[in-house]
CSV table of C-alpha atoms in Angstrom, one decimal:
chain,number,residue,atom,x,y,z
A,17,MET,CA,149.6,-127.7,-52.0
A,18,GLY,CA,146.9,-129.5,-53.8
A,19,TYR,CA,143.9,-130.6,-51.7
A,20,VAL,CA,145.1,-129.3,-48.4
A,21,ASP,CA,146.0,-125.7,-50.0
A,22,PHE,CA,142.5,-125.8,-51.8
A,23,TYR,CA,140.3,-126.7,-48.8
A,24,ASN,CA,142.4,-124.3,-46.5
A,25,GLN,CA,141.2,-121.3,-48.7
A,26,LEU,CA,137.7,-122.1,-48.4
A,27,VAL,CA,137.2,-120.4,-45.0
A,28,ILE,CA,133.9,-118.6,-43.8
A,29,ASP,CA,134.5,-115.9,-41.0
A,30,LYS,CA,132.3,-117.4,-38.3
A,31,SER,CA,133.8,-115.1,-35.5
A,32,LEU,CA,130.5,-113.2,-35.1
A,33,GLU,CA,128.6,-116.4,-34.9
A,34,LYS,CA,130.8,-117.6,-32.1
A,35,GLU,CA,130.7,-114.3,-30.1
A,36,LEU,CA,126.9,-114.3,-30.3
A,37,ASN,CA,126.2,-118.0,-30.3
A,38,PHE,CA,123.8,-117.1,-33.2
A,39,ASN,CA,123.8,-117.8,-36.9
A,40,PRO,CA,120.6,-116.7,-38.8
A,41,TYR,CA,121.1,-118.5,-41.7
A,42,TYR,CA,120.4,-122.2,-42.5
A,43,CYS,CA,118.2,-122.5,-39.3
A,44,GLU,CA,116.8,-125.9,-39.2
A,45,ILE,CA,113.1,-125.6,-39.4
A,46,LEU,CA,111.0,-128.6,-38.1
A,47,SER,CA,107.7,-127.5,-39.5
A,48,GLY,CA,106.1,-126.3,-42.6
A,49,LEU,CA,105.4,-122.8,-43.2
A,50,THR,CA,102.7,-122.9,-40.5
A,51,ASP,CA,101.9,-120.4,-37.5
A,52,PRO,CA,103.7,-120.9,-35.5
A,53,LEU,CA,106.9,-122.1,-37.0
A,54,VAL,CA,109.1,-124.5,-35.1
A,55,ILE,CA,112.9,-124.3,-35.0
A,56,LYS,CA,114.8,-126.5,-32.3
A,57,GLY,CA,111.5,-127.3,-30.6
A,58,LYS,CA,110.7,-123.7,-30.0
A,59,GLU,CA,107.7,-121.7,-31.6
A,60,PHE,CA,108.3,-118.8,-33.9
A,61,ILE,CA,106.4,-116.1,-35.4
A,62,ASN,CA,107.4,-116.4,-39.1
A,63,LEU,CA,108.1,-113.2,-40.6
A,64,ALA,CA,110.9,-114.5,-43.0
A,65,ALA,CA,109.4,-116.5,-45.6
A,66,ASN,CA,108.2,-114.9,-49.0
A,67,ASN,CA,104.9,-116.8,-48.5
A,68,TYR,CA,103.0,-113.6,-49.1
A,69,LEU,CA,99.6,-115.0,-49.6
A,70,GLY,CA,100.0,-117.7,-46.9
A,71,LEU,CA,99.4,-120.6,-49.4
A,72,ALA,CA,102.4,-122.8,-49.1
A,73,ALA,CA,100.9,-125.0,-46.3
A,74,ASP,CA,97.3,-124.7,-47.5
A,75,ARG,CA,95.5,-127.8,-47.2
A,76,ARG,CA,93.8,-127.6,-50.9
A,77,VAL,CA,97.6,-127.0,-52.2
A,78,LYS,CA,98.9,-130.0,-50.5
A,79,ASP,CA,96.2,-132.2,-51.6
A,80,ALA,CA,96.5,-131.1,-55.0
A,81,ILE,CA,100.4,-131.8,-55.0
A,82,ILE,CA,99.6,-135.4,-53.4
A,83,ARG,CA,97.2,-136.1,-56.2
A,84,THR,CA,99.8,-135.0,-58.8
A,85,VAL,CA,102.5,-137.2,-57.2
A,86,GLU,CA,99.9,-140.1,-57.4
A,87,LYS,CA,99.7,-139.6,-61.0
A,88,TYR,CA,103.3,-138.8,-62.0
A,89,GLY,CA,105.5,-140.0,-59.2
A,90,ALA,CA,108.5,-138.0,-57.8
A,91,SER,CA,109.9,-136.9,-61.3
A,92,MET,CA,110.0,-137.5,-64.9
A,93,CYS,CA,113.7,-137.7,-64.8
A,94,GLY,CA,114.5,-135.7,-67.8
A,95,SER,CA,114.7,-132.3,-69.1
A,96,PRO,CA,111.5,-130.7,-70.8
A,97,VAL,CA,113.0,-131.6,-74.2
A,98,ALA,CA,113.1,-135.1,-73.3
A,99,THR,CA,110.4,-136.8,-70.8
A,100,GLY,CA,109.8,-133.7,-68.7
A,101,TYR,CA,107.4,-132.0,-70.7
A,102,VAL,CA,104.2,-133.6,-69.3
A,103,ASP,CA,100.7,-132.4,-69.8
A,104,ILE,CA,100.6,-130.5,-66.6
A,105,TYR,CA,103.5,-128.6,-67.5
A,106,CYS,CA,101.8,-127.5,-70.6
A,107,LYS,CA,98.6,-126.6,-68.6
A,108,VAL,CA,100.5,-124.6,-66.1
A,109,ALA,CA,102.6,-122.8,-68.6
A,110,GLU,CA,99.4,-121.8,-70.5
A,111,LYS,CA,97.7,-120.9,-67.1
A,112,LEU,CA,100.8,-118.8,-66.1
A,113,SER,CA,100.7,-117.1,-69.6
A,114,HIS,CA,97.1,-116.0,-69.1
A,115,PHE,CA,97.5,-115.1,-65.5
A,116,VAL,CA,100.3,-112.6,-66.3
A,117,GLY,CA,98.8,-111.5,-69.7
A,118,LEU,CA,101.5,-112.7,-72.2
A,119,GLU,CA,101.5,-115.1,-75.0
A,120,ALA,CA,103.6,-118.0,-74.0
A,121,THR,CA,105.7,-119.3,-71.0
A,122,ILE,CA,108.6,-121.9,-70.2
A,123,ILE,CA,108.9,-123.1,-66.7
A,124,PHE,CA,112.3,-123.7,-65.0
A,125,PRO,CA,113.4,-125.7,-62.0
A,126,SER,CA,114.1,-122.4,-60.2
A,127,GLY,CA,113.8,-118.6,-60.7
A,128,TYR,CA,117.5,-118.3,-60.4
A,129,GLN,CA,118.1,-120.8,-63.1
A,130,ALA,CA,115.5,-118.9,-65.3
A,131,ASN,CA,117.4,-115.6,-64.9
A,132,THR,CA,120.9,-117.1,-65.3
A,133,GLY,CA,119.7,-119.0,-68.4
A,134,LEU,CA,118.0,-116.3,-70.1
A,135,PHE,CA,120.7,-114.0,-71.0
A,136,PRO,CA,123.3,-116.4,-72.5
A,137,ALA,CA,120.4,-117.5,-74.9
A,138,ILE,CA,119.3,-114.1,-76.1
A,139,ALA,CA,122.4,-111.7,-75.8
A,140,SER,CA,125.9,-111.6,-77.2
A,141,LYS,CA,129.2,-109.7,-76.8
A,142,GLU,CA,128.0,-107.0,-79.1
A,143,ASP,CA,125.1,-105.9,-76.8
A,144,LEU,CA,124.7,-103.5,-74.0
A,145,ILE,CA,122.8,-104.6,-70.9
A,146,ILE,CA,121.6,-101.7,-68.9
A,147,ALA,CA,120.5,-102.8,-65.3
A,148,ASP,CA,119.3,-101.3,-62.1
A,149,HIS,CA,121.9,-101.1,-59.7
A,150,TYR,CA,120.1,-103.3,-57.1
A,151,VAL,CA,119.0,-106.1,-59.5
A,152,HIS,CA,119.2,-109.7,-58.0
A,153,ALA,CA,122.3,-111.8,-58.1
A,154,SER,CA,120.6,-114.3,-60.4
A,155,LEU,CA,120.2,-111.4,-63.0
A,156,ILE,CA,123.7,-110.2,-62.4
A,157,GLN,CA,125.0,-113.7,-62.9
A,158,GLY,CA,123.2,-114.1,-66.1
A,159,ILE,CA,124.2,-110.6,-67.5
A,160,LYS,CA,127.9,-111.2,-66.4
A,161,SER,CA,128.0,-114.4,-68.4
A,162,ILE,CA,127.7,-112.8,-71.6
A,163,GLY,CA,131.0,-110.6,-71.6
A,164,CYS,CA,129.2,-107.7,-73.0
A,165,LYS,CA,129.1,-104.2,-71.8
A,166,ILE,CA,127.2,-103.7,-68.7
A,167,ASN,CA,125.9,-100.4,-67.6
A,168,PRO,CA,124.1,-100.2,-64.1
A,169,PHE,CA,121.9,-97.3,-63.7
A,170,LEU,CA,121.0,-95.6,-60.3
A,171,HIS,CA,118.3,-97.4,-58.3
A,172,ASN,CA,114.8,-96.8,-60.0
A,173,ASN,CA,116.4,-93.6,-61.4
A,174,ILE,CA,114.4,-92.8,-64.7
A,175,ASN,CA,116.6,-89.8,-65.5
A,176,HIS,CA,119.9,-91.7,-64.9
A,177,LEU,CA,118.5,-94.5,-67.1
A,178,ALA,CA,117.4,-92.2,-69.9
A,179,LYS,CA,120.9,-90.6,-70.0
A,180,LEU,CA,122.5,-93.9,-70.5
A,181,LEU,CA,120.1,-94.8,-73.3
A,182,GLU,CA,120.7,-91.5,-74.9
A,183,ARG,CA,124.5,-92.1,-74.8
A,184,ALA,CA,124.4,-95.7,-75.9
A,185,SER,CA,125.3,-96.2,-79.5
A,186,GLY,CA,127.3,-98.8,-81.7
A,187,TYR,CA,125.5,-101.8,-80.0
A,188,ARG,CA,123.7,-104.7,-81.8
A,189,ARG,CA,121.0,-104.5,-79.2
A,190,ILE,CA,120.3,-102.9,-75.8
A,191,PHE,CA,118.6,-104.7,-72.9
A,192,VAL,CA,117.2,-102.9,-70.0
A,193,VAL,CA,117.1,-105.1,-66.9
A,194,THR,CA,115.1,-104.4,-63.6
A,195,GLU,CA,113.1,-106.1,-60.9
A,196,SER,CA,109.4,-105.2,-60.1
A,197,VAL,CA,109.6,-105.1,-56.3
A,198,PHE,CA,113.2,-104.9,-54.8
A,199,SER,CA,112.6,-107.1,-51.8
A,200,ALA,CA,115.4,-105.9,-49.6
A,201,GLU,CA,113.9,-102.4,-49.2
A,202,GLY,CA,110.4,-103.0,-50.8
A,203,SER,CA,110.7,-100.4,-53.6
A,204,ILE,CA,108.7,-100.8,-56.7
A,205,ALA,CA,110.3,-100.1,-60.2
A,206,PRO,CA,108.5,-97.3,-62.3
A,207,PHE,CA,108.3,-100.0,-65.1
A,208,ASP,CA,105.7,-98.2,-67.0
A,209,LYS,CA,108.3,-95.4,-67.5
A,210,ILE,CA,111.1,-97.9,-68.2
A,211,VAL,CA,108.9,-99.6,-70.9
A,212,ASP,CA,108.3,-96.2,-72.5
A,213,LEU,CA,112.1,-95.4,-72.5
A,214,CYS,CA,112.7,-98.9,-74.0
A,215,TYR,CA,110.2,-98.0,-76.9
A,216,GLN,CA,111.8,-94.6,-77.4
A,217,TYR,CA,115.2,-96.2,-77.5
A,218,ASN,CA,114.6,-99.4,-79.4
A,219,ALA,CA,115.7,-101.3,-76.3
A,220,ILE,CA,114.3,-104.5,-75.1
A,221,ALA,CA,112.8,-104.4,-71.6
A,222,VAL,CA,113.7,-107.3,-69.0
A,223,ILE,CA,111.6,-107.6,-65.9
A,224,ASP,CA,111.9,-109.8,-63.0
A,225,ASP,CA,108.7,-110.0,-61.4
A,226,ALA,CA,109.8,-112.5,-58.4
A,227,HIS,CA,108.4,-110.5,-55.6
A,228,GLY,CA,105.4,-108.7,-57.6
A,229,ILE,CA,103.5,-111.8,-58.9
A,230,GLY,CA,100.7,-112.6,-56.4
A,231,VAL,CA,101.6,-109.5,-54.5
A,232,ILE,CA,100.9,-106.5,-56.5
A,233,GLY,CA,98.4,-105.5,-59.1
A,234,LYS,CA,94.6,-105.2,-58.4
A,235,SER,CA,94.2,-108.9,-58.9
A,236,GLY,CA,97.7,-110.2,-57.9
A,237,ARG,CA,98.9,-110.5,-61.6
A,238,GLY,CA,102.0,-108.5,-60.7
A,239,ILE,CA,103.9,-105.6,-62.3
A,240,LEU,CA,102.2,-105.5,-65.7
A,241,GLU,CA,98.9,-105.3,-64.0
A,242,GLU,CA,100.1,-102.9,-61.2
A,243,LYS,CA,101.6,-100.4,-63.7
A,244,ASN,CA,98.7,-101.0,-66.2
A,245,ILE,CA,101.2,-102.1,-69.0
A,246,LYS,CA,99.2,-103.4,-72.0
A,247,ASP,CA,100.8,-105.4,-74.9
A,248,PHE,CA,104.2,-105.8,-73.1
A,249,GLN,CA,106.6,-106.6,-75.8
A,250,GLY,CA,109.6,-107.4,-73.7
A,251,ILE,CA,110.6,-110.3,-71.5
A,252,TYR,CA,109.1,-111.2,-68.1
A,253,THR,CA,110.7,-113.7,-65.5
A,254,ALA,CA,109.0,-114.5,-62.1
A,255,SER,CA,109.4,-116.9,-59.4
A,256,LEU,CA,107.0,-119.8,-58.4
A,257,GLY,CA,108.5,-119.9,-55.0
A,258,LYS,CA,107.2,-116.7,-53.3
A,259,ALA,CA,103.6,-115.7,-53.4
A,260,LEU,CA,102.7,-118.6,-55.7
A,261,ALA,CA,103.9,-120.8,-52.8
A,262,ASN,CA,105.8,-123.6,-54.7
A,263,THR,CA,109.3,-123.8,-56.3
A,264,GLY,CA,110.5,-122.9,-59.7
A,265,GLY,CA,110.6,-119.8,-62.0
A,266,PHE,CA,109.3,-119.0,-65.4
A,267,ILE,CA,109.9,-116.8,-68.4
A,268,SER,CA,106.9,-115.3,-70.3
A,269,GLY,CA,106.7,-113.3,-73.3
A,270,LYS,CA,106.0,-113.5,-77.2
A,271,LYS,CA,105.7,-117.0,-78.7
A,272,GLU,CA,108.8,-116.5,-80.8
A,273,LEU,CA,110.8,-115.8,-77.8
A,274,ILE,CA,109.5,-118.7,-75.8
A,275,GLU,CA,109.8,-121.1,-78.8
A,276,TYR,CA,113.4,-120.0,-79.3
A,277,LEU,CA,114.3,-120.4,-75.5
A,278,LYS,CA,112.7,-124.0,-75.4
A,279,TYR,CA,115.5,-125.2,-77.7
A,280,LEU,CA,118.3,-122.7,-77.0
A,281,CYS,CA,118.2,-121.9,-73.3
A,282,SER,CA,120.8,-124.2,-71.6
A,283,GLY,CA,119.4,-123.7,-68.2
A,284,LEU,CA,116.3,-125.2,-69.5
A,285,VAL,CA,117.4,-127.8,-72.0
A,286,PHE,CA,120.2,-129.4,-70.0
A,287,SER,CA,118.3,-129.4,-66.6
A,288,THR,CA,116.0,-132.0,-65.2
A,289,ALA,CA,112.4,-130.6,-65.3
A,290,ILE,CA,110.5,-129.1,-62.7
A,291,SER,CA,108.8,-131.8,-60.8
A,292,PRO,CA,105.1,-132.4,-61.8
A,293,ALA,CA,104.2,-132.3,-58.3
A,294,VAL,CA,105.3,-128.7,-57.9
A,295,LEU,CA,103.3,-128.0,-61.1
A,296,GLY,CA,100.2,-129.5,-59.3
A,297,GLY,CA,100.8,-127.1,-56.5
A,298,VAL,CA,101.1,-124.0,-58.9
A,299,ASP,CA,98.1,-125.1,-60.8
A,300,LYS,CA,95.9,-125.1,-57.5
A,301,VAL,CA,97.6,-121.9,-56.2
A,302,LEU,CA,96.6,-119.9,-59.4
A,303,ASP,CA,93.0,-121.1,-58.8
A,304,ILE,CA,92.9,-119.9,-55.3
A,305,VAL,CA,94.6,-116.5,-56.2
A,306,GLU,CA,91.9,-116.0,-58.8
A,307,GLU,CA,89.2,-116.4,-56.0
A,308,GLU,CA,90.9,-115.1,-52.8
A,309,PHE,CA,93.5,-112.5,-53.8
A,310,HIS,CA,91.5,-109.8,-52.6
A,311,SER,CA,90.9,-111.0,-48.9
A,312,ARG,CA,94.5,-112.3,-48.7
A,313,SER,CA,96.1,-109.3,-49.9
A,314,GLU,CA,94.1,-107.0,-47.7
A,315,LYS,CA,95.3,-109.1,-44.8
A,316,ILE,CA,99.0,-108.6,-45.7
A,317,TRP,CA,98.6,-104.8,-46.2
A,318,GLN,CA,96.7,-104.6,-43.0
A,319,TYR,CA,99.4,-106.5,-41.0
A,320,LYS,CA,101.9,-104.3,-42.6
A,321,LYS,CA,100.3,-101.2,-41.6
A,322,VAL,CA,100.1,-102.1,-37.9
A,323,LEU,CA,103.5,-103.7,-37.6
A,324,THR,CA,105.0,-100.4,-39.4
A,325,GLU,CA,103.1,-98.2,-37.1
A,326,CYS,CA,104.2,-100.0,-34.0
A,327,LEU,CA,107.9,-100.1,-35.1
A,328,GLU,CA,108.0,-96.6,-35.9
A,329,GLU,CA,106.6,-95.7,-32.7
A,330,CYS,CA,109.2,-98.1,-31.1
A,331,GLY,CA,112.0,-96.1,-32.7
A,332,PHE,CA,112.9,-98.5,-35.3
A,333,GLU,CA,114.3,-96.9,-38.6
A,334,LEU,CA,112.5,-98.4,-41.4
A,335,ASP,CA,112.9,-98.1,-45.3
A,336,LYS,CA,110.1,-96.4,-47.2
A,337,SER,CA,108.7,-99.6,-48.6
A,338,GLU,CA,106.0,-99.7,-51.4
A,339,ALA,CA,105.3,-103.4,-51.1
A,340,PRO,CA,104.0,-105.6,-48.3
A,341,ILE,CA,107.6,-105.7,-47.0
A,342,ILE,CA,108.9,-104.0,-43.9
A,343,SER,CA,112.5,-103.3,-44.1
A,344,LEU,CA,114.4,-102.5,-40.7
A,345,VAL,CA,117.6,-100.5,-41.4
A,346,GLY,CA,120.2,-102.5,-39.7
A,347,GLY,CA,123.5,-100.6,-40.8
A,348,GLY,CA,126.7,-102.6,-40.7
A,349,PHE,CA,127.0,-106.4,-40.7
A,350,GLU,CA,127.3,-106.8,-36.9
A,351,SER,CA,124.5,-104.5,-36.2
A,352,THR,CA,122.2,-106.2,-38.4
A,353,ILE,CA,122.9,-109.5,-37.3
A,354,LYS,CA,122.5,-108.3,-33.7
A,355,LEU,CA,119.1,-107.0,-34.7
A,356,ALA,CA,117.9,-110.3,-36.2
A,357,LYS,CA,119.3,-112.0,-33.1
A,358,LYS,CA,117.3,-109.6,-30.8
A,359,LEU,CA,114.1,-110.5,-32.8
A,360,TYR,CA,115.1,-114.5,-32.8
A,361,ASP,CA,115.8,-114.5,-29.1
A,362,ASN,CA,112.2,-113.1,-28.7
A,363,GLY,CA,110.5,-115.5,-31.0
A,364,ILE,CA,110.5,-113.9,-34.4
A,365,LEU,CA,112.2,-115.2,-37.3
A,366,SER,CA,113.3,-112.5,-39.8
A,367,THR,CA,115.8,-112.2,-42.7
A,368,PRO,CA,118.9,-110.2,-42.3
A,369,TYR,CA,120.5,-109.0,-45.4
A,370,ILE,CA,124.1,-108.2,-45.3
A,371,PRO,CA,126.8,-107.4,-48.0
A,372,PRO,CA,127.1,-108.4,-50.8
A,373,ALA,CA,123.4,-109.0,-50.8
A,374,VAL,CA,123.1,-105.3,-50.1
A,375,PRO,CA,125.7,-102.5,-50.6
A,376,PRO,CA,128.3,-102.0,-47.8
A,377,ASN,CA,126.7,-100.8,-44.6
A,378,GLY,CA,123.4,-101.2,-46.2
A,379,GLY,CA,122.3,-104.0,-43.8
A,380,ARG,CA,118.7,-104.6,-43.5
A,381,VAL,CA,116.4,-106.9,-41.5
A,382,ARG,CA,113.4,-107.9,-43.7
A,383,LEU,CA,110.0,-108.8,-42.3
A,384,VAL,CA,107.3,-110.2,-44.3
A,385,PRO,CA,103.9,-110.3,-42.8
A,386,CYS,CA,102.2,-113.3,-44.7
A,387,ALA,CA,98.5,-113.8,-45.0
A,388,ASN,CA,98.6,-117.1,-43.2
A,389,LEU,CA,99.5,-115.5,-39.8
A,390,LYS,CA,96.7,-115.2,-37.3
A,391,GLU,CA,95.7,-111.7,-36.0
A,392,SER,CA,96.8,-113.1,-32.5
A,393,THR,CA,100.2,-113.6,-34.0
A,394,ILE,CA,100.5,-110.1,-35.2
A,395,LYS,CA,99.4,-108.8,-31.9
A,396,LYS,CA,102.2,-111.0,-30.3
A,397,ALA,CA,104.8,-109.5,-32.6
A,398,LEU,CA,103.6,-106.0,-31.8
A,399,GLU,CA,104.1,-106.8,-28.1
A,400,ILE,CA,107.6,-108.3,-28.9
A,401,PHE,CA,108.6,-105.2,-30.6
A,402,LYS,CA,107.5,-102.9,-27.7
A,403,LYS,CA,109.2,-105.2,-25.4
A,404,ILE,CA,112.5,-105.0,-27.5
A,405,SER,CA,112.1,-101.1,-27.5
A,406,LYS,CA,111.9,-100.9,-23.8
A,407,GLU,CA,115.2,-103.1,-23.4
A,408,LYS,CA,117.0,-100.6,-26.0
A,409,GLU,CA,116.0,-97.7,-23.6
A,410,HIS,CA,117.5,-99.3,-20.4
B,16,MET,CA,138.0,-77.5,-61.8
B,17,SER,CA,140.8,-79.8,-61.1
B,18,PHE,CA,141.0,-83.3,-62.0
B,19,GLU,CA,140.4,-84.5,-58.5
B,20,GLU,CA,137.2,-82.3,-58.4
B,21,LYS,CA,136.0,-83.8,-61.6
B,22,ILE,CA,136.5,-87.4,-60.4
B,23,ILE,CA,134.7,-86.5,-57.0
B,24,SER,CA,131.9,-84.8,-59.0
B,25,LEU,CA,131.6,-87.9,-61.3
B,26,ILE,CA,131.3,-90.2,-58.2
B,27,LYS,CA,128.6,-87.8,-56.7
B,28,VAL,CA,126.3,-88.4,-59.5
B,29,ASN,CA,126.8,-92.1,-59.6
B,30,ILE,CA,126.0,-93.2,-56.0
B,31,GLU,CA,122.7,-93.7,-54.5
B,32,ARG,CA,123.3,-91.6,-51.4
B,33,GLU,CA,123.9,-87.9,-50.9
B,34,VAL,CA,127.2,-87.7,-48.9
B,35,GLU,CA,130.1,-85.6,-48.6
B,36,ILE,CA,133.1,-86.9,-50.7
B,37,SER,CA,136.9,-86.2,-50.2
B,38,LEU,CA,140.1,-87.7,-51.7
B,39,ASP,CA,140.2,-89.8,-48.5
B,40,SER,CA,136.7,-91.3,-48.7
B,41,ASP,CA,136.8,-95.0,-48.5
B,42,LEU,CA,134.7,-96.3,-51.4
B,43,ASN,CA,133.4,-99.2,-49.3
B,44,ASN,CA,133.1,-97.9,-45.9
B,45,ASP,CA,132.3,-94.3,-46.4
B,46,LEU,CA,130.3,-94.2,-49.7
B,47,ALA,CA,129.0,-97.7,-49.7
B,48,ILE,CA,130.0,-98.4,-53.2
B,49,ASP,CA,129.4,-102.3,-54.2
B,50,SER,CA,130.9,-103.9,-57.2
B,51,PHE,CA,127.9,-102.9,-59.4
B,52,GLY,CA,128.2,-99.5,-58.0
B,53,MET,CA,131.9,-99.2,-59.0
B,54,LEU,CA,131.0,-100.3,-62.4
B,55,MET,CA,128.6,-97.4,-62.7
B,56,ILE,CA,131.4,-95.1,-61.6
B,57,ILE,CA,134.0,-96.7,-64.0
B,58,ASN,CA,131.6,-96.4,-66.8
B,59,ALA,CA,131.0,-92.6,-66.2
B,60,ILE,CA,134.8,-92.2,-66.1
B,61,GLU,CA,135.1,-94.0,-69.4
B,62,ASP,CA,132.4,-91.8,-71.0
B,63,VAL,CA,133.8,-88.7,-69.9
B,64,PHE,CA,137.4,-89.1,-70.6
B,65,SER,CA,136.8,-91.4,-73.7
B,66,ILE,CA,139.0,-94.2,-72.2
B,67,THR,CA,138.4,-97.9,-71.9
B,68,ILE,CA,139.1,-99.3,-68.5
B,69,LYS,CA,140.0,-102.9,-68.2
B,70,ASP,CA,138.3,-105.0,-65.5
B,71,THR,CA,141.5,-105.6,-63.6
B,72,GLU,CA,142.6,-102.1,-63.5
B,73,PHE,CA,140.7,-100.9,-60.6
B,74,GLU,CA,141.5,-104.0,-58.4
B,75,GLY,CA,142.9,-102.9,-55.0
B,76,ILE,CA,141.5,-99.4,-55.1
B,77,ASN,CA,140.0,-98.4,-51.8
B,78,THR,CA,139.6,-94.7,-51.9
B,79,VAL,CA,138.9,-91.8,-54.2
B,80,ALA,CA,142.6,-90.8,-54.1
B,81,ASP,CA,143.4,-94.3,-55.2
B,82,ILE,CA,141.1,-93.8,-58.3
B,83,VAL,CA,142.8,-90.5,-59.2
B,84,LYS,CA,146.2,-91.9,-58.7
B,85,ASN,CA,145.5,-95.1,-60.8
B,86,LEU,CA,144.0,-92.9,-63.6
B,87,ARG,CA,147.0,-90.7,-63.7
B,88,ASP,CA,149.4,-93.5,-63.8
B,89,LYS,CA,147.7,-95.3,-66.4
B,90,TYR,CA,146.6,-92.5,-68.6
B,91,PRO,CA,149.2,-89.6,-68.3
B,92,GLY,CA,147.9,-86.3,-69.1
B,93,ILE,CA,144.0,-87.5,-68.7
B,94,GLY,CA,141.7,-84.8,-68.6
B,95,GLU,CA,144.2,-81.9,-69.5
B,96,LYS,CA,143.5,-82.0,-73.3
B,97,GLN,CA,139.8,-82.1,-73.2
B,98,TYR,CA,138.9,-80.3,-70.1
B,99,GLY,CA,142.3,-78.4,-69.0
B,100,LEU,CA,142.1,-80.4,-65.8
B,101,ARG,CA,145.1,-80.6,-63.8
């Protein structure tokens, strides 16, 4: 009993790792998000990172971060309510608001923290939260912490959502929660229709644009631009650690909401603020996105097209992805990990999704062709897929 | 329609994939129902039969037959008055 009993319960089944001599998770990477990427002294084609626009290791971003470190040091060692609210925090918050077209913004040390911190601040047990079946773990965690009624709706299914809204009665408030780009399979929410339904039923729309910001919309401003949603009245959250190539997350919306969260969102108030260095990086990335989105975006869609065509020709089963994400159907846990290993053994780093990140038997191997990859790298990836396909035949 | 058929039809319209469902269907392996998916089905059952199912009531449920048995055990006569289901 006691410690022995406690630690004996903390067991991860690593039998498949032992059998395959492979673990796709926690690979120790010895380089930045460069092309190639280096793991255990071996060069890899990186199709695993969410570095869509390829800016994470961009010289200009690195220089901006260095300059910010020179000015502010490593950390402000305090929450934004104390010493963490530096001028660059305010500048980047304002810049993000402008970028996504909303009134105000608060920035969190992580997107996960933004999502988990949001709901306890705005919802209560008397509310109803209706959420897409496939929303991210951070949203589920945040929603579940309220103890209110939760009603999931079938993935991206407007009719199902409408039925649930129609039946909902007796709640203080109704929130409808979804994501823009569902990153495991690359589907995009019909958010314009969801927003309309929310107006119709007096519900409050909450959107997580983690994989949409910097990726979709004609100038990369995310889901609101993609779906031409003007004067969005709901709540918008997003990540700074994907296309925006830094770390952190943020919530944007009406001034009243942000002012309220600044004082009553525990995930913000009781956490050391995001590092100024990161904000320096975001500041620079936003400038680059304004200038270079079109060329970078064109590249990732072109890469997606050629990779998808090749994979289909090679007989891989793919999800119908609407985003610049390629999602290989892996099936069960074991077959998904084996597919990722096959790619790894041939020099491609991918992201295998296994339950509970995806539904049972819904394993996926995700490939994200980022804009920093050279054309020669993509050609090499095509050759690798063909080689793997031929090996499958024999 | 029997009570069993009603439960199967409720599951059918509350899962992501079109798949054959029988009483023996395993919720996890055959129907790929995860915890959020299970919540969707529980909510649908609550709505249709006007009952409130506690979080713990569906623990240890593996198959469609388990759902039927669990509901019958906990809510004797469920579906009979409203729908004439047996």
